């Protein structure tokens, strides 16, 4: 972690909300609905792609394995491809991404999402969709999967980058470190101005997926779409183990946000986005999985969790489930900041497995205090 606010700011200004899921090549054999290997597909952005899957919690140790938190440690150096494969430094599809952590829910678990993706990276190219990081739009890639597999479920996480999550995080952190001012007032106005358009594009993403599946010969009863919301990576002010004054939140905890901004993000921004996404799901006739509380008590700086040290090893029951803001980029890439880490992704994978077993209805996914990722559970609504 950094020792001066100025060095921290330089890295924070480079922060981007990455979203990357690991792609899996589809077999060349032709299949159809009801035939061929079954598949569950993940599409969208960094919160489902596996961004930050490199990390088992957060540690202040900058050398070696970082107290066992850095899964890219080889014993003599760092190789992010051990976690992200060929997407290291790009789409960041990790080996612990949500769909890959869901267990044996299908013959093939296929990750099409990409770090930093927006809705226009989901749309088909013929409908204005844009290639991203050297890959065709995700709906076009889905067409190939639908032709070679029996797709049963498509999990979609998208809209956060359209709304400007990266800018919000950067602004709020900068206001804490440099300007000593709040961000929630002006950022709420920005969100309100953009959210209607973003939700329209999320709805269009669902339509694009439907169109691809219909063209591949699927009826609406052959598969499901699950639209999911976003978990909060930071806690409410009352749940933060570091005081608001001083540099502990920046230099030690990696959560440089004012109390008022933390409460706004946790209790206003995240719920607002979740509620609007739920509305899109209802309008489009797809399932909704609410993840707003999935990391409760496991967030960066949360009192109920702790950092990893030489005497407190990484653990799914005690460590943080989200990646801190490594302001100085001393450990990995800044784009991993504020995303579910390997533990968080295992937890979200459990959520996906649970909703896979619930073919109807909307559900919220939460964690059990004191339990690891396997302790996730669903509640209706």
XYZ file of C-alpha atoms in Angstrom, residues 6-359:
354
model
C 0.144 11.998 -4.146
C 1.484 8.652 -5.314
C -1.844 7.092 -4.428
C -3.711 9.634 -6.529
C -1.655 8.965 -9.650
C -2.637 5.323 -9.584
C -6.239 6.039 -8.638
C -6.677 8.268 -11.659
C -5.792 5.236 -13.786
C -8.398 3.050 -12.101
C -10.801 1.361 -14.449
C -13.647 -0.992 -13.650
C -12.432 -4.090 -15.399
C -14.707 -6.943 -16.244
C -13.345 -10.131 -17.656
C -14.550 -13.688 -18.009
C -12.579 -16.604 -19.359
C -13.578 -17.801 -22.759
C -13.915 -21.453 -23.538
C -13.593 -22.611 -27.108
C -16.696 -24.321 -28.427
C -16.353 -27.742 -30.009
C -16.861 -27.900 -33.739
C -19.581 -30.565 -33.618
C -23.059 -29.305 -34.431
C -25.708 -29.573 -31.722
C -29.205 -28.231 -31.165
C -31.653 -27.595 -28.301
C -31.991 -30.859 -26.434
C -28.922 -32.449 -28.055
C -25.188 -32.092 -27.630
C -23.282 -31.192 -24.464
C -25.234 -29.026 -22.047
C -23.821 -25.583 -21.321
C -24.141 -22.709 -18.879
C -22.806 -19.438 -20.303
C -21.644 -16.258 -18.547
C -21.816 -12.941 -20.399
C -21.101 -9.323 -19.575
C -18.525 -7.487 -17.519
C -15.863 -7.822 -14.831
C -18.160 -8.733 -11.978
C -18.941 -12.028 -13.674
C -15.798 -12.452 -15.768
C -13.448 -13.201 -12.920
C -11.577 -9.923 -12.463
C -9.470 -10.052 -9.258
C -9.600 -13.842 -9.140
C -5.838 -13.726 -8.677
C -6.256 -12.919 -4.985
C -7.123 -14.819 -1.805
C -7.831 -11.805 0.410
C -5.592 -8.747 0.882
C -2.155 -8.543 2.508
C 0.184 -5.622 3.162
C 3.202 -7.801 2.374
C 4.525 -6.849 -1.067
C 7.011 -9.682 -1.597
C 6.824 -13.366 -2.392
C 3.365 -14.884 -2.278
C 2.069 -11.861 -0.350
C 1.333 -14.122 2.626
C -0.350 -16.641 0.382
C -2.821 -14.191 -1.169
C -1.227 -13.982 -4.631
C -2.193 -16.976 -6.735
C 0.118 -15.768 -9.529
C 3.237 -16.432 -7.431
C 5.398 -19.085 -9.067
C 7.978 -19.411 -6.306
C 10.387 -17.071 -8.058
C 8.157 -14.475 -9.725
C 4.627 -13.684 -10.824
C 2.701 -15.155 -13.728
C -0.886 -13.827 -13.938
C -1.616 -16.318 -16.719
C -1.712 -18.981 -14.005
C -5.041 -17.406 -13.059
C -6.229 -15.528 -16.154
C -4.783 -17.750 -18.857
C -4.413 -16.050 -22.232
C -6.666 -13.197 -21.065
C -4.108 -11.909 -18.522
C -3.862 -8.133 -18.845
C -7.009 -8.077 -20.992
C -10.410 -9.644 -20.424
C -9.171 -11.167 -17.150
C -11.244 -14.330 -17.238
C -10.041 -16.117 -14.136
C -10.092 -19.787 -13.267
C -12.368 -18.965 -10.313
C -14.882 -16.902 -12.321
C -18.483 -17.285 -11.219
C -19.518 -19.755 -13.907
C -16.402 -21.886 -13.369
C -16.980 -21.911 -9.591
C -20.578 -23.090 -9.911
C -19.668 -26.767 -9.923
C -20.977 -29.486 -12.261
C -24.184 -27.752 -13.318
C -23.574 -28.488 -17.021
C -21.185 -30.411 -19.248
C -19.572 -27.141 -20.361
C -19.151 -23.952 -18.345
C -18.459 -21.208 -20.865
C -17.246 -17.724 -20.057
C -17.774 -15.063 -22.740
C -17.579 -11.948 -20.543
C -14.731 -9.468 -20.682
C -13.245 -6.967 -18.278
C -14.474 -3.468 -19.035
C -17.278 -4.613 -21.349
C -20.367 -2.466 -21.867
C -23.731 -3.310 -23.369
C -22.517 -2.449 -26.877
C -19.951 -5.215 -26.500
C -22.841 -7.630 -25.981
C -24.989 -6.585 -28.967
C -24.521 -8.457 -32.235
C -22.256 -6.704 -34.736
C -25.130 -6.616 -37.218
C -27.091 -4.572 -34.679
C -24.354 -2.094 -33.865
C -22.407 -4.221 -31.403
C -18.715 -3.487 -31.016
C -15.756 -5.840 -30.828
C -13.725 -5.465 -27.647
C -10.145 -6.369 -26.768
C -9.784 -8.258 -30.020
C -12.939 -10.297 -29.578
C -16.214 -10.261 -31.510
C -19.321 -8.992 -29.693
C -20.462 -11.453 -27.071
C -23.847 -12.164 -28.692
C -22.065 -13.245 -31.876
C -19.839 -15.531 -29.854
C -22.932 -16.886 -28.109
C -24.323 -17.862 -31.518
C -21.400 -20.241 -32.019
C -21.912 -21.744 -28.568
C -25.656 -22.163 -29.147
C -24.940 -24.029 -32.370
C -22.524 -26.472 -30.761
C -24.088 -26.953 -27.326
C -27.426 -27.414 -25.647
C -27.445 -24.106 -23.749
C -29.526 -24.314 -20.591
C -28.755 -21.065 -18.749
C -27.161 -17.713 -19.594
C -26.017 -15.520 -16.694
C -25.694 -11.828 -17.563
C -23.972 -9.070 -15.591
C -23.837 -5.775 -17.480
C -24.561 -2.070 -17.100
C -21.991 -1.078 -14.493
C -19.458 0.160 -17.025
C -22.177 1.969 -18.994
C -23.109 3.745 -15.778
C -19.487 4.713 -15.114
C -18.531 2.633 -12.076
C -14.846 3.328 -12.701
C -15.350 7.079 -12.731
C -17.483 6.921 -9.590
C -14.864 4.918 -7.698
C -12.039 7.156 -8.866
C -13.925 10.354 -8.036
C -14.939 9.190 -4.564
C -11.428 7.976 -3.717
C -9.872 11.186 -5.033
C -12.319 13.292 -3.032
C -11.215 11.430 0.099
C -7.474 11.485 -0.544
C -7.021 14.923 -2.089
C -10.009 17.233 -1.921
C -11.476 16.401 1.472
C -14.951 16.637 -0.013
C -17.841 14.278 -0.594
C -18.599 12.653 -3.926
C -22.093 11.298 -3.405
C -23.999 14.479 -4.200
C -22.567 15.145 -7.660
C -22.196 11.441 -8.457
C -25.832 10.750 -7.622
C -26.822 13.431 -10.099
C -24.635 11.778 -12.745
C -26.194 8.384 -12.070
C -29.713 9.763 -12.229
C -28.971 11.416 -15.551
C -27.655 8.217 -17.137
C -29.530 5.339 -15.569
C -32.622 5.349 -17.797
C -30.491 5.032 -20.916
C -28.322 2.367 -19.312
C -31.333 0.282 -18.343
C -32.700 0.553 -21.878
C -29.396 -0.830 -23.167
C -29.414 -3.638 -20.589
C -32.881 -4.541 -21.811
C -31.602 -4.489 -25.368
C -28.783 -6.845 -24.340
C -31.413 -9.328 -23.189
C -33.239 -8.883 -26.497
C -30.021 -9.540 -28.396
C -29.428 -12.763 -26.468
C -33.014 -13.827 -27.170
C -32.592 -13.109 -30.878
C -29.431 -15.217 -31.043
C -31.063 -18.135 -29.292
C -34.161 -17.955 -31.481
C -32.024 -17.939 -34.609
C -30.240 -21.035 -33.284
C -33.567 -22.857 -33.064
C -34.267 -22.479 -29.353
C -37.701 -21.781 -27.955
C -38.033 -19.657 -24.819
C -38.658 -22.816 -22.764
C -35.384 -24.433 -23.849
C -33.135 -22.160 -21.789
C -33.122 -19.461 -19.118
C -31.537 -16.034 -18.788
C -30.537 -14.872 -15.317
C -29.830 -11.148 -15.040
C -27.816 -10.357 -11.936
C -27.024 -7.205 -9.995
C -23.785 -6.087 -8.346
C -22.424 -6.687 -4.831
C -20.997 -3.795 -2.847
C -17.213 -4.151 -2.382
C -17.118 -1.624 0.499
C -19.021 -1.672 3.812
C -21.291 0.822 5.466
C -19.488 3.342 7.669
C -20.625 1.571 10.844
C -19.096 -1.679 9.576
C -15.685 -0.210 8.649
C -12.859 -1.270 10.962
C -10.788 1.836 10.186
C -11.543 5.333 11.401
C -12.564 8.045 8.958
C -9.659 10.351 9.850
C -5.991 9.726 9.134
C -4.485 7.584 6.404
C -5.411 4.087 7.597
C -8.236 3.682 5.102
C -5.904 4.615 2.244
C -2.551 3.146 3.263
C -3.623 0.144 5.323
C -7.169 -0.832 4.473
C -7.356 0.089 0.799
C -10.812 1.644 1.179
C -10.280 5.426 0.825
C -13.867 6.664 1.120
C -15.674 9.032 3.483
C -18.364 7.596 5.770
C -21.108 9.503 3.981
C -19.898 8.283 0.593
C -19.585 4.703 1.848
C -23.147 4.753 3.135
C -24.358 6.270 -0.126
C -22.631 3.583 -2.191
C -23.836 0.723 0.021
C -27.373 1.891 0.773
C -28.273 4.055 -2.213
C -26.211 3.440 -5.346
C -26.001 -0.363 -5.181
C -29.700 -0.772 -4.254
C -30.778 1.750 -6.907
C -28.973 -0.207 -9.601
C -30.256 -3.536 -8.278
C -33.849 -2.326 -8.203
C -33.639 -0.976 -11.723
C -32.064 -4.197 -13.026
C -34.839 -6.137 -11.332
C -37.286 -3.983 -13.256
C -35.549 -4.820 -16.536
C -35.698 -8.526 -15.691
C -39.422 -8.281 -15.023
C -40.065 -6.360 -18.237
C -38.101 -8.886 -20.301
C -39.433 -11.992 -18.595
C -36.112 -13.292 -17.278
C -34.982 -14.338 -13.817
C -33.233 -11.898 -11.530
C -30.506 -12.648 -8.972
C -29.932 -9.853 -6.467
C -26.332 -9.758 -5.251
C -26.433 -6.454 -3.336
C -25.855 -8.209 0.016
C -23.640 -11.046 -1.228
C -20.445 -9.604 0.288
C -22.004 -8.265 3.506
C -19.325 -8.448 6.215
C -16.759 -9.635 3.651
C -16.125 -6.276 1.996
C -12.802 -4.459 1.949
C -12.223 -3.000 5.447
C -15.253 -4.754 6.953
C -15.093 -5.301 10.733
C -16.230 -8.901 10.339
C -13.225 -9.751 8.139
C -9.485 -9.221 8.370
C -6.397 -8.849 6.234
C -4.046 -11.768 5.698
C -0.791 -11.737 7.665
C 1.989 -14.189 8.443
C 0.012 -15.284 11.512
C -3.497 -14.961 10.034
C -3.490 -17.065 6.853
C -5.855 -16.626 3.945
C -9.210 -18.195 4.670
C -12.649 -18.084 3.115
C -14.123 -17.751 6.584
C -12.050 -14.791 7.801
C -10.447 -13.004 4.831
C -11.987 -10.221 2.750
C -13.857 -11.361 -0.355
C -13.144 -8.259 -2.460
C -9.957 -6.703 -3.802
C -8.802 -3.507 -2.128
C -7.614 -0.407 -3.975
C -3.910 -1.053 -4.339
C -3.286 2.603 -5.028
C 0.407 2.263 -5.836
C 0.034 -0.817 -8.039
C 2.555 -2.673 -5.878
C 0.528 -5.855 -6.280
C -0.942 -6.674 -9.669
C -3.036 -4.314 -11.760
C -5.187 -1.472 -10.452
C -8.060 -2.693 -12.644
C -8.557 -5.579 -10.197
C -9.588 -3.126 -7.473
C -13.101 -3.266 -6.018
C -14.002 -6.630 -7.561
C -14.836 -9.941 -5.887
C -11.584 -11.854 -5.376
C -11.176 -15.631 -5.613
C -13.234 -16.172 -2.449
C -15.894 -13.761 -3.648
C -16.064 -15.479 -7.015
C -16.399 -18.875 -5.390
C -19.278 -17.448 -3.383
C -20.971 -16.037 -6.492
C -20.436 -19.370 -8.205
C -22.349 -20.979 -5.374
C -25.125 -18.432 -5.931
C -25.259 -19.378 -9.605
C -25.462 -23.066 -8.735
C -28.299 -22.363 -6.317
C -30.361 -20.359 -8.794
C -29.631 -22.961 -11.467
C -31.614 -25.331 -9.258
C -34.483 -22.821 -8.976
C -35.966 -22.543 -12.480
